[in-house]
PDB file of C-alpha atoms in Angstrom:
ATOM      1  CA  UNK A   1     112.088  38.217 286.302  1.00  0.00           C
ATOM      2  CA  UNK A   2     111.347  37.183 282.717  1.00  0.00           C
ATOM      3  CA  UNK A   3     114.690  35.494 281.525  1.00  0.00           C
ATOM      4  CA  UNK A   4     115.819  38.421 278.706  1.00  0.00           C
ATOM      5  CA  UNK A   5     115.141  40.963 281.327  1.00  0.00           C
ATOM      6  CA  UNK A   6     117.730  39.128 283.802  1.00  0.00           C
ATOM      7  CA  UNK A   7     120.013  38.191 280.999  1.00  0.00           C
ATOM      8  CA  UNK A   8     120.448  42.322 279.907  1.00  0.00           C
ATOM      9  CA  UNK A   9     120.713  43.118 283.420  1.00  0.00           C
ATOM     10  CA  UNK A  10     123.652  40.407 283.679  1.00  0.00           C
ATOM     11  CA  UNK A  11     125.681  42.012 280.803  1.00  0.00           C
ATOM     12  CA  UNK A  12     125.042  44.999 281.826  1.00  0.00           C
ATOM     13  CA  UNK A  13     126.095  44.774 285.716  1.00  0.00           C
ATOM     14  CA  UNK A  14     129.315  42.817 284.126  1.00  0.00           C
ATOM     15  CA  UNK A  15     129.854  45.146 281.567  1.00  0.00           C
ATOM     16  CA  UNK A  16     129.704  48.613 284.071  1.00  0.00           C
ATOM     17  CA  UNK A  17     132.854  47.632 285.769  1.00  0.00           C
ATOM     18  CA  UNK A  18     134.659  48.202 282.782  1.00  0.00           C
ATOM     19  CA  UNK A  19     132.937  51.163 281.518  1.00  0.00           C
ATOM     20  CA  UNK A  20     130.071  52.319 283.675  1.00  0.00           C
ATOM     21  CA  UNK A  21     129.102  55.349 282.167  1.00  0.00           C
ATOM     22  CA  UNK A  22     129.025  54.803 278.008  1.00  0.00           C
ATOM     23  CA  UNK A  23     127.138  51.158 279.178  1.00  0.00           C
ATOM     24  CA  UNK A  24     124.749  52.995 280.800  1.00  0.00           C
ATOM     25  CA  UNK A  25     124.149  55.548 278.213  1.00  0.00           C
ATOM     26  CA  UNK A  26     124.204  53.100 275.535  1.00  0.00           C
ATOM     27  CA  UNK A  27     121.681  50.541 277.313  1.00  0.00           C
ATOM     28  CA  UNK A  28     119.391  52.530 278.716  1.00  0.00           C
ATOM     29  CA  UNK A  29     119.979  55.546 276.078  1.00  0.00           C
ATOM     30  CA  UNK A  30     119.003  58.102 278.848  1.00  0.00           C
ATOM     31  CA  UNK A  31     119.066  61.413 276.856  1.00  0.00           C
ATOM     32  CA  UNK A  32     120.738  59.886 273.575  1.00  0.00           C
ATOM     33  CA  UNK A  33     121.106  63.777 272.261  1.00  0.00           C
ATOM     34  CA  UNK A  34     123.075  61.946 269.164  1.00  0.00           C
ATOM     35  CA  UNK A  35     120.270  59.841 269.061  1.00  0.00           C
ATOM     36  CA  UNK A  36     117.478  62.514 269.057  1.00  0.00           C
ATOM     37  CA  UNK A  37     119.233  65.021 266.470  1.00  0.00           C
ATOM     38  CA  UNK A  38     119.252  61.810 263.981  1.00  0.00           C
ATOM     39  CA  UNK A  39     115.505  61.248 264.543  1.00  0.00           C
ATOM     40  CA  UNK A  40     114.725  64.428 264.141  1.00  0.00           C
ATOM     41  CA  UNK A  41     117.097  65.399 260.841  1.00  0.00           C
ATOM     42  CA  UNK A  42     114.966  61.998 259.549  1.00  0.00           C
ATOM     43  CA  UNK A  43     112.315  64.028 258.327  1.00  0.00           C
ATOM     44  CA  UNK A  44     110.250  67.691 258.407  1.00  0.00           C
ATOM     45  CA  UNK A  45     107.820  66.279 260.287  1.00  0.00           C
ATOM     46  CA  UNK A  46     109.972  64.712 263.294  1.00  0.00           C
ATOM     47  CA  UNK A  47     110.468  68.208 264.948  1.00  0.00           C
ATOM     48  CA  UNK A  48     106.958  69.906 264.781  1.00  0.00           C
ATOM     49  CA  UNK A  49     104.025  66.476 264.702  1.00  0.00           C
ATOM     50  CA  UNK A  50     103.629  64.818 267.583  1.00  0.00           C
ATOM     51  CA  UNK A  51     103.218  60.721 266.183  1.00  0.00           C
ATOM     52  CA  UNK A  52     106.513  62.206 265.167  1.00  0.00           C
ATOM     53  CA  UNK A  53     108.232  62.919 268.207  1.00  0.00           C
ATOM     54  CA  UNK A  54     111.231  61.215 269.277  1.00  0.00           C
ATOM     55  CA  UNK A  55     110.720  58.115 271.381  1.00  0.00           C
ATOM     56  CA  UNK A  56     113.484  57.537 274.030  1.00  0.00           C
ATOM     57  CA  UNK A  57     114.113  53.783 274.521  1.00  0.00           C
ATOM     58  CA  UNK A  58     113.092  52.380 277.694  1.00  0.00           C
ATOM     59  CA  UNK A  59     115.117  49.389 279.075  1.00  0.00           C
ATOM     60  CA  UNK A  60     113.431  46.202 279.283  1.00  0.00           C
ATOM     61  CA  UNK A  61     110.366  47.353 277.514  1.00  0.00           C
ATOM     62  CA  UNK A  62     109.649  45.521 274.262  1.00  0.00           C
ATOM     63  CA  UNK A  63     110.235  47.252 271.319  1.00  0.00           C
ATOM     64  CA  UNK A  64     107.485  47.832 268.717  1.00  0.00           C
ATOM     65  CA  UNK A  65     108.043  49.470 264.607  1.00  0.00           C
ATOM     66  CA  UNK A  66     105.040  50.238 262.986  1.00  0.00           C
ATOM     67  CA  UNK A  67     105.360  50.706 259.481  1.00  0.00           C
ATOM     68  CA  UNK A  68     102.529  52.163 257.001  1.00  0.00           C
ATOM     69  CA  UNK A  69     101.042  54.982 255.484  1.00  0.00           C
ATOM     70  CA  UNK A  70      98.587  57.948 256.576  1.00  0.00           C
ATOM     71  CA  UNK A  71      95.934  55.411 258.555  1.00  0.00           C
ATOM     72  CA  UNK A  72      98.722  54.385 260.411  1.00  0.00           C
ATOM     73  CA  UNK A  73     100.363  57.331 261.380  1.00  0.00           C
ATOM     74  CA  UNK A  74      96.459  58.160 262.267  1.00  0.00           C
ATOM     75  CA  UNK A  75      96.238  55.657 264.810  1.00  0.00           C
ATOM     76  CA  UNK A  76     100.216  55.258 265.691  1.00  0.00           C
ATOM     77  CA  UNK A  77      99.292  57.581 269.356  1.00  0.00           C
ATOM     78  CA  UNK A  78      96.652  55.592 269.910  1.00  0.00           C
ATOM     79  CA  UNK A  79      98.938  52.621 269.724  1.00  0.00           C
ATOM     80  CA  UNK A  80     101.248  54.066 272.201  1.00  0.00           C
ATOM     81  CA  UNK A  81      98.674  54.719 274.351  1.00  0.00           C
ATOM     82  CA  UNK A  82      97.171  51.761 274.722  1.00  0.00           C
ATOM     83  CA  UNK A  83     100.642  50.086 275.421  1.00  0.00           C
ATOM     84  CA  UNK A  84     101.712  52.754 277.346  1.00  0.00           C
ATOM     85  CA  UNK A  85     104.964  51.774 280.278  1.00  0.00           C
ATOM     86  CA  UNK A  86     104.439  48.148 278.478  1.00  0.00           C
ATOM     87  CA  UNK A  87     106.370  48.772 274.912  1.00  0.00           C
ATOM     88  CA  UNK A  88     108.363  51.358 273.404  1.00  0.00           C
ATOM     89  CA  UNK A  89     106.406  52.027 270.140  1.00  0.00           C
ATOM     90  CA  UNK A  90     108.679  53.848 267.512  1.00  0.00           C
ATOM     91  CA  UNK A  91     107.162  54.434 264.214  1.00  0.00           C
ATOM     92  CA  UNK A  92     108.537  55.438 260.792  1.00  0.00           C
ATOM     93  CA  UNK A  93     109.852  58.460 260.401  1.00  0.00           C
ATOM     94  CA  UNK A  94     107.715  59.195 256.870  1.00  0.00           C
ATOM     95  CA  UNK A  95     104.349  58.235 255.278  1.00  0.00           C
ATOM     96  CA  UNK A  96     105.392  54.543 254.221  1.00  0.00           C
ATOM     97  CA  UNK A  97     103.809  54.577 250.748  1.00  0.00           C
ATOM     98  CA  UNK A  98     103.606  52.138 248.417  1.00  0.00           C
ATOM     99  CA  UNK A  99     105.171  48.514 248.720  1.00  0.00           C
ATOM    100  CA  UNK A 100     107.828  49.845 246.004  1.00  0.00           C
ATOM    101  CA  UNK A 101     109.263  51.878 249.010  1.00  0.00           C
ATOM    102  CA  UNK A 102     109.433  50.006 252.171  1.00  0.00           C
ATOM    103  CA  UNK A 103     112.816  48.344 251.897  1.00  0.00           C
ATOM    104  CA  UNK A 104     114.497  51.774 251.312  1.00  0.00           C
ATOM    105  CA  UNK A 105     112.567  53.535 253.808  1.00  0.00           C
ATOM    106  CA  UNK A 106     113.694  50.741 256.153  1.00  0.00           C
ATOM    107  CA  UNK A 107     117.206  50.632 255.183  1.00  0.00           C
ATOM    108  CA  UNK A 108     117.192  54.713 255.720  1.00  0.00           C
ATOM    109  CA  UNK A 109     115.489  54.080 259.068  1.00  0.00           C
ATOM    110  CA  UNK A 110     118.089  51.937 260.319  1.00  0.00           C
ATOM    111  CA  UNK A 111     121.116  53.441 259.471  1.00  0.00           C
ATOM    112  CA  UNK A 112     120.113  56.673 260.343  1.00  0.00           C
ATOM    113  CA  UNK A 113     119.394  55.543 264.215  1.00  0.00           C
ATOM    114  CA  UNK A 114     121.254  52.128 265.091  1.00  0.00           C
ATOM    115  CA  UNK A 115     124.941  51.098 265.236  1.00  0.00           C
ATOM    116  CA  UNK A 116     127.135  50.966 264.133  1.00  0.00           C
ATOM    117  CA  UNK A 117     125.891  53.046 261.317  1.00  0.00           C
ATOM    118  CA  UNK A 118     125.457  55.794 263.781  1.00  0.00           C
ATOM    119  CA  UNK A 119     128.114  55.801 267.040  1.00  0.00           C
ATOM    120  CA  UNK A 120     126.622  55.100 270.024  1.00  0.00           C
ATOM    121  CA  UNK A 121     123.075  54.678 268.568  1.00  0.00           C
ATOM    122  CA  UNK A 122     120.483  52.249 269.041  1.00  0.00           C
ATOM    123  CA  UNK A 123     121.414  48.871 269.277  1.00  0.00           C
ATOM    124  CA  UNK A 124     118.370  47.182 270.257  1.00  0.00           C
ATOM    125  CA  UNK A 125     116.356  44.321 268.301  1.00  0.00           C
ATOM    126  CA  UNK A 126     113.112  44.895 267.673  1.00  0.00           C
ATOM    127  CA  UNK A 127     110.609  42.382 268.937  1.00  0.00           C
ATOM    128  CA  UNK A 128     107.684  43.176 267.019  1.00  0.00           C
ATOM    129  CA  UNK A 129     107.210  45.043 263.349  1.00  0.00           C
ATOM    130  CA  UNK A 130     103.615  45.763 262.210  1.00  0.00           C
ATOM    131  CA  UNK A 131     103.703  46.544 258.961  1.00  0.00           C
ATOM    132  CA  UNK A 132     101.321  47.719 256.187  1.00  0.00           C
ATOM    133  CA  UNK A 133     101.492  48.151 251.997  1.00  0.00           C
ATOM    134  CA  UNK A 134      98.449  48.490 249.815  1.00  0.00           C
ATOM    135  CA  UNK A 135      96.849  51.469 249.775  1.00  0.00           C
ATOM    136  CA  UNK A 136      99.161  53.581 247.348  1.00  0.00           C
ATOM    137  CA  UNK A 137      99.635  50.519 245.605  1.00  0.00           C
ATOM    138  CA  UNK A 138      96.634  50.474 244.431  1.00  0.00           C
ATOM    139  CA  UNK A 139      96.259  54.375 243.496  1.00  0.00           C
ATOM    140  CA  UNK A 140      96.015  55.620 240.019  1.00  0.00           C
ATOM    141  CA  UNK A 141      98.581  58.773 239.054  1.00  0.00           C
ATOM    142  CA  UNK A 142      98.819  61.061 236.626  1.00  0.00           C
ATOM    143  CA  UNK A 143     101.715  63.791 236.611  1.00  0.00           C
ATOM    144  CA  UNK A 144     102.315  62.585 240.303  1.00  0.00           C
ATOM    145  CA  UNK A 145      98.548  63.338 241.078  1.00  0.00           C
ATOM    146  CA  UNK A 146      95.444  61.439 241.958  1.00  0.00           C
ATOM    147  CA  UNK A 147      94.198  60.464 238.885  1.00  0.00           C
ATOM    148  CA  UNK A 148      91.732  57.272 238.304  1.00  0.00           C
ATOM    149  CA  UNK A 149      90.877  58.539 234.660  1.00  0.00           C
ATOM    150  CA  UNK A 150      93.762  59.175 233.016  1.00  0.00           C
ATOM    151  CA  UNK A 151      96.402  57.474 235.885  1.00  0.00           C
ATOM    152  CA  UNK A 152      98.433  54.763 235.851  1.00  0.00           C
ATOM    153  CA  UNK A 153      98.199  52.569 238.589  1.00  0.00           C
ATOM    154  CA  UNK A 154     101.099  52.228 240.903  1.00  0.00           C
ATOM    155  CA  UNK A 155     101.478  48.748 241.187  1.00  0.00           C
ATOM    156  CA  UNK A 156      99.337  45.634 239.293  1.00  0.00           C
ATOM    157  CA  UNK A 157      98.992  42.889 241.709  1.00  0.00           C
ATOM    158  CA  UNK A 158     101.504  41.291 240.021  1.00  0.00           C
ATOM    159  CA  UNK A 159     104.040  43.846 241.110  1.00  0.00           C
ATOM    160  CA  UNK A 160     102.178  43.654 244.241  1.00  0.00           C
ATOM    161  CA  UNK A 161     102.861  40.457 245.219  1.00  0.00           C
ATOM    162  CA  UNK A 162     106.223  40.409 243.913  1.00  0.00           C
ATOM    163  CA  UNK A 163     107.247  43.496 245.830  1.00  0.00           C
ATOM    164  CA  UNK A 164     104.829  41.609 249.267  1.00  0.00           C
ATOM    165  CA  UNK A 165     107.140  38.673 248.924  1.00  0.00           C
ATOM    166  CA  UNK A 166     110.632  40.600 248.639  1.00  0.00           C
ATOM    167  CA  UNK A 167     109.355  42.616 251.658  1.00  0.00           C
ATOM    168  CA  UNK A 168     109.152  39.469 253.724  1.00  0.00           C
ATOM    169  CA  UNK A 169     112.392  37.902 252.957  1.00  0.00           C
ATOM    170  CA  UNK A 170     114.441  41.007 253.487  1.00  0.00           C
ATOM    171  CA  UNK A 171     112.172  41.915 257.040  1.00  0.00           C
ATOM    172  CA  UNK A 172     113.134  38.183 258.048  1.00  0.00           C
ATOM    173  CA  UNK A 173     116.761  38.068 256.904  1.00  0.00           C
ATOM    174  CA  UNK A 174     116.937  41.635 258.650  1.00  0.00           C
ATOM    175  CA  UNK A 175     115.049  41.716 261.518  1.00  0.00           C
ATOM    176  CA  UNK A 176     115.194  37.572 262.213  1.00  0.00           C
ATOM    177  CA  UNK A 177     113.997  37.968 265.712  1.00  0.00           C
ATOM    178  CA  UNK A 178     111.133  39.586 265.456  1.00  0.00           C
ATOM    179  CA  UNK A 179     107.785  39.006 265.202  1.00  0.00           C
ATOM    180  CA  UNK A 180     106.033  40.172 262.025  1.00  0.00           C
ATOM    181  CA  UNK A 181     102.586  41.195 261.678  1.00  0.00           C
ATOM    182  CA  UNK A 182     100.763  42.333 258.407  1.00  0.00           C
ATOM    183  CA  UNK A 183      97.913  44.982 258.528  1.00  0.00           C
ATOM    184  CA  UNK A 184      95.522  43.919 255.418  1.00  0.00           C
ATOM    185  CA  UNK A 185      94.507  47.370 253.574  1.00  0.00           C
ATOM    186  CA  UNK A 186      91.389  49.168 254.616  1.00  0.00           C
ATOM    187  CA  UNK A 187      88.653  49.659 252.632  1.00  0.00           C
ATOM    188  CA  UNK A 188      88.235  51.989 249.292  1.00  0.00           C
ATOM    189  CA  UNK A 189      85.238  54.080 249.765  1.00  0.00           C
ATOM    190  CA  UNK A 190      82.532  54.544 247.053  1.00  0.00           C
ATOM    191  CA  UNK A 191      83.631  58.006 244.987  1.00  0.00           C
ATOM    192  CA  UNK A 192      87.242  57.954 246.181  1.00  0.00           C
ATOM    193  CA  UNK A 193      90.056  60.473 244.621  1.00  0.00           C
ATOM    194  CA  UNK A 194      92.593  58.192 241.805  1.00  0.00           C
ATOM    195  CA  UNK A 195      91.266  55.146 243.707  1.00  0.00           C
ATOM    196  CA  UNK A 196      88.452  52.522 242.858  1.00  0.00           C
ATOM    197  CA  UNK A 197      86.264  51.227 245.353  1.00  0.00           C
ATOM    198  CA  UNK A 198      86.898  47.046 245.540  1.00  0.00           C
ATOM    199  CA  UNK A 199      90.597  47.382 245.083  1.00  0.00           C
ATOM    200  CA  UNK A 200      91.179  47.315 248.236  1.00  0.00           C
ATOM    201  CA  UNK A 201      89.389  43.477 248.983  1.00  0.00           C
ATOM    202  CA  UNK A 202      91.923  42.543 245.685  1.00  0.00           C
ATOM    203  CA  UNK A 203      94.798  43.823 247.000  1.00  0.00           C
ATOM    204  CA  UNK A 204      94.245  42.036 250.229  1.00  0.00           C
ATOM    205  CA  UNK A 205      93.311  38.847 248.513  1.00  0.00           C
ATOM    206  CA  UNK A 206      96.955  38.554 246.872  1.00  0.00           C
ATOM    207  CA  UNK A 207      98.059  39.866 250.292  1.00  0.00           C
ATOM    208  CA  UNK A 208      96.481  36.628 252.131  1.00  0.00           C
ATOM    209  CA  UNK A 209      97.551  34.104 249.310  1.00  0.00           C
ATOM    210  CA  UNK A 210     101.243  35.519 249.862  1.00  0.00           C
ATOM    211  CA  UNK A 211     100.875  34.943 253.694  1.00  0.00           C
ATOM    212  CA  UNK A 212      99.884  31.459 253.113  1.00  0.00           C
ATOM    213  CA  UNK A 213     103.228  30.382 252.886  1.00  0.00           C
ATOM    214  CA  UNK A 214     104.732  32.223 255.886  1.00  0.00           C
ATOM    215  CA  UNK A 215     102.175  30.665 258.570  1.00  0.00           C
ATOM    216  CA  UNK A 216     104.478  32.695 261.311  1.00  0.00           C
ATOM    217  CA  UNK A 217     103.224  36.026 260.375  1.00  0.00           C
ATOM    218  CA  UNK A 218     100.255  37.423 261.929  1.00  0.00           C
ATOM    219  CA  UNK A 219      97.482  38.747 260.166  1.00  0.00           C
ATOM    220  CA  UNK A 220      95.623  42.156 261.938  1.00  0.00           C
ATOM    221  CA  UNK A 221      92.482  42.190 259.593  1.00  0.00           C
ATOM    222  CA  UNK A 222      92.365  45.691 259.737  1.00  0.00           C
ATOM    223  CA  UNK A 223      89.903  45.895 255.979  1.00  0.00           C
ATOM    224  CA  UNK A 224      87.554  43.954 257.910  1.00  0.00           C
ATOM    225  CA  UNK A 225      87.659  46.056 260.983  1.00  0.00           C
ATOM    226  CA  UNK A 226      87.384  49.423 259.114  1.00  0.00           C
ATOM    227  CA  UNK A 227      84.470  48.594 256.821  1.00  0.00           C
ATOM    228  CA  UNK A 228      81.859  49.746 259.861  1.00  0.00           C
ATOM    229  CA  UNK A 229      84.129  52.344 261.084  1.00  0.00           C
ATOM    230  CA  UNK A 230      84.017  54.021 257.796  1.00  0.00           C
ATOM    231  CA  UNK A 231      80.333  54.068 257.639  1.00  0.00           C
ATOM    232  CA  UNK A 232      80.632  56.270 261.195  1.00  0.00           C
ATOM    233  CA  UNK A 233      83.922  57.818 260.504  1.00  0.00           C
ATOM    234  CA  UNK A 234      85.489  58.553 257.276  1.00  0.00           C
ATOM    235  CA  UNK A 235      86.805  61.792 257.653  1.00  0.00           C
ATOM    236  CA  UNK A 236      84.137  62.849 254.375  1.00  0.00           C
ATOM    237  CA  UNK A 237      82.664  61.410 251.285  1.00  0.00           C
ATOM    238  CA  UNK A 238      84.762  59.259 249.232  1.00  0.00           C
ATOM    239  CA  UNK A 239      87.869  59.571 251.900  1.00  0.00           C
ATOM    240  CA  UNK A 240      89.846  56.634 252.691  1.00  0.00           C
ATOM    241  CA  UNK A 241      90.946  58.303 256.318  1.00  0.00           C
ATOM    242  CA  UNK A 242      89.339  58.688 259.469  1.00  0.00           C
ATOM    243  CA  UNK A 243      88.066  61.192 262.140  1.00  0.00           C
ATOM    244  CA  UNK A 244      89.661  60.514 265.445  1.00  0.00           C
ATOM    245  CA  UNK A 245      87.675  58.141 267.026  1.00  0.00           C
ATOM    246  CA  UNK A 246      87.906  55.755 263.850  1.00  0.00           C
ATOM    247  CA  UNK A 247      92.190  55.968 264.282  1.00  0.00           C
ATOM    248  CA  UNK A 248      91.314  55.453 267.752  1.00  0.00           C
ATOM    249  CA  UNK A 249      89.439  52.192 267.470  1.00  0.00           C
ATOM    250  CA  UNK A 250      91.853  50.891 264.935  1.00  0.00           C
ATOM    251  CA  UNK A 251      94.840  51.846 267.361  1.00  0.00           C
ATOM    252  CA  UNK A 252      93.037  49.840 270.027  1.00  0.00           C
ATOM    253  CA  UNK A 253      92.522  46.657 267.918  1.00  0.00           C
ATOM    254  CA  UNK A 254      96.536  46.930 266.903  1.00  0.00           C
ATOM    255  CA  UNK A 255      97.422  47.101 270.151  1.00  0.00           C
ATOM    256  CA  UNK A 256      95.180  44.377 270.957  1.00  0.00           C
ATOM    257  CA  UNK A 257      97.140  41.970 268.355  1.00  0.00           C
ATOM    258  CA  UNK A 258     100.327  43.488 269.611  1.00  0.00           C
ATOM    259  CA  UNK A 259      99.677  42.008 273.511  1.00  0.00           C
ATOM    260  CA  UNK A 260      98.988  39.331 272.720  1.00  0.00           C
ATOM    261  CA  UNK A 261     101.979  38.538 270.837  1.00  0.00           C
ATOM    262  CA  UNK A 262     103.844  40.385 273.583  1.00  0.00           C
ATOM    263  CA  UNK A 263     101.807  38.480 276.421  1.00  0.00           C
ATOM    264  CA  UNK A 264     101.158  41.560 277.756  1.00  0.00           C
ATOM    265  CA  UNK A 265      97.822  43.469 279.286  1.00  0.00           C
ATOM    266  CA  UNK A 266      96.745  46.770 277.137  1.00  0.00           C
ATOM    267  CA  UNK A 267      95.620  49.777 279.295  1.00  0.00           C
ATOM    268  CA  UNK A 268      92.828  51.486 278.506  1.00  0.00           C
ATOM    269  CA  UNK A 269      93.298  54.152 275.637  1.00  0.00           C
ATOM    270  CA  UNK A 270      92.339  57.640 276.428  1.00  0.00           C
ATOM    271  CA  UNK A 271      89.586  59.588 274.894  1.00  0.00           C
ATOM    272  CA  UNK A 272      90.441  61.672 271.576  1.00  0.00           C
ATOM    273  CA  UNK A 273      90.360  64.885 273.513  1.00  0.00           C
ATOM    274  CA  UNK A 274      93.046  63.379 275.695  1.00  0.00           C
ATOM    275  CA  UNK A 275      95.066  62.553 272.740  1.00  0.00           C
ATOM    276  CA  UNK A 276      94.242  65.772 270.990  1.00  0.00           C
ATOM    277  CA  UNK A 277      94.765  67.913 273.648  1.00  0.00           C
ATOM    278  CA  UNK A 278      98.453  66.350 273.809  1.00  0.00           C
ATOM    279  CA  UNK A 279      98.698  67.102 270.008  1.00  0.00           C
ATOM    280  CA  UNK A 280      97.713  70.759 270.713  1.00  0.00           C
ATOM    281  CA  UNK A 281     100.773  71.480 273.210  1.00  0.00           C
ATOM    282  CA  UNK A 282     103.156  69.609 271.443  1.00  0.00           C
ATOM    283  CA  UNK A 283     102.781  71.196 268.151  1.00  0.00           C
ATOM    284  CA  UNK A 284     102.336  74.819 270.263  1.00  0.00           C
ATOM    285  CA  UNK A 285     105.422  74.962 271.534  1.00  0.00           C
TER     286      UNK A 285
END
């Protein structure tokens, strides 16, 4: 037995004498209902999309955040699937936007879900956050719509970094045990909506240079990864998402960087019409 593991099993064979029953349902969290009426009063889409679904935590299992925007909520089940009875893989509860938002969305996260904001919620550490900021950074708006013409841009690299480098201090001063992982941006197609193509390798340039000084932080190249999966499958013309099997791939290759932080084995992801068809009677019912 791994030497956490026997340590929570100490406290928590100490601790039952005292107060069996609210140890076990705050440890183990078996049926949190306060917990899963907070998740789901998070956000619209925590009741009815599965990547959305509440995610009971599961003692002794690491537990993983993932924080980004639409790709990653794209390949968040394929995540989970590939790590499957060896982490608990929560997600955010909203599209993570730009890098103006993360600290708030964070902040909302947490006290939302964990003590002692909310009695008798989670009080867990997280062991690993993957997080990701770029791609609505670099988007041009106009009246709150995609607009490369006549937009502004949402954040200059200046901002960019700036905002990169206050994200990393306040995930370290919050979260101090765990281990951080950046996703670099994926690629900008040729043709895209309020987006140039090539803004994408910039962003991730100031990205890297800010990641230079925190040699701790792993780095899932996920722009590099994507460039041949959006030859295959971007999801149309000039569309920075994916069809399935490109979220699939890129949920594999997180999960990949995720063991091995972890120092655990990945199990085989299913196929996209396994995934899908769990989608289907989720979001049926």
């Amino acid at each position: 037995m791994k030497r956490r593991e026997s340590v929570k099993w100490i406290g928590l064979l100490g601790l039952s004498f005292f107060a069996p029953i609210k140890i076990a349902g705050a440890v183990l969290y078996n049926g949190c209902k306060i917990c899963k009426e907070a998740w789901i009063g998070l956000s619209k889409f925590n009741a009815s999309r599965y990547q959305f679904r509440y995610i009971e935590p599961t003692l002794n299992l690491p537990k993983v955040f993932l924080y980004g925007d639409s790709i990653s909520i794209g390949y968040t089940e394929y995540v989970r699937a590939s790590l499957e009875n060896k982490a608990d893989v929560m997600r955010l509860h909203v599209n993570g936007n730009s890098s103006h938002n993360l600290v708030n969305n964070m902040e909302v996260f947490k006290k939302a879900l964990f003590q002692p904001y909310l009695k008798d919620g989670w009080n867990f550490e997280w062991d690993v956050i993957h997080f990701n900021v770029g791609l609505h950074d670099l988007k041009y708006l106009a009246d709150n719509k995609l607009n490369k013409e006549a937009g502004i841009q949402v954040s200059s690299l200046e901002v960019y970094e700036s905002n990169l480098n206050n994200i990393i201090s306040y995930l370290k001063n919050t979260y101090p045990k765990a281990k951080l992982i950046f996703a670099t941006t994926t690629p900008v197609p040729d043709g895209a909506e309020g987006r140039f193509a090539g803004d994408a390798k910039k962003y991730n340039k100031v990205a890297l240079k800010v990641l230079k000084n925190h040699s701790d932080i792993i780095i899932n190249d996920l722009y590099t990864f994507s460039i041949p999966l959006q030859k295959t499958y971007a999801e149309g013309p000039g569309n920075v998402h994916y069809q399935s099997e490109g979220s699939r791939q890129q949920g594999i290759q997180t999960a990949k960087i995720i063991s091995e932080i972890l120092e655990i084995e990945p199990v085989a992801c299913p196929s996209v019409e396994n995934i899908n068809a769990k989608f289907k009677a989720y979001e049926s019912q």
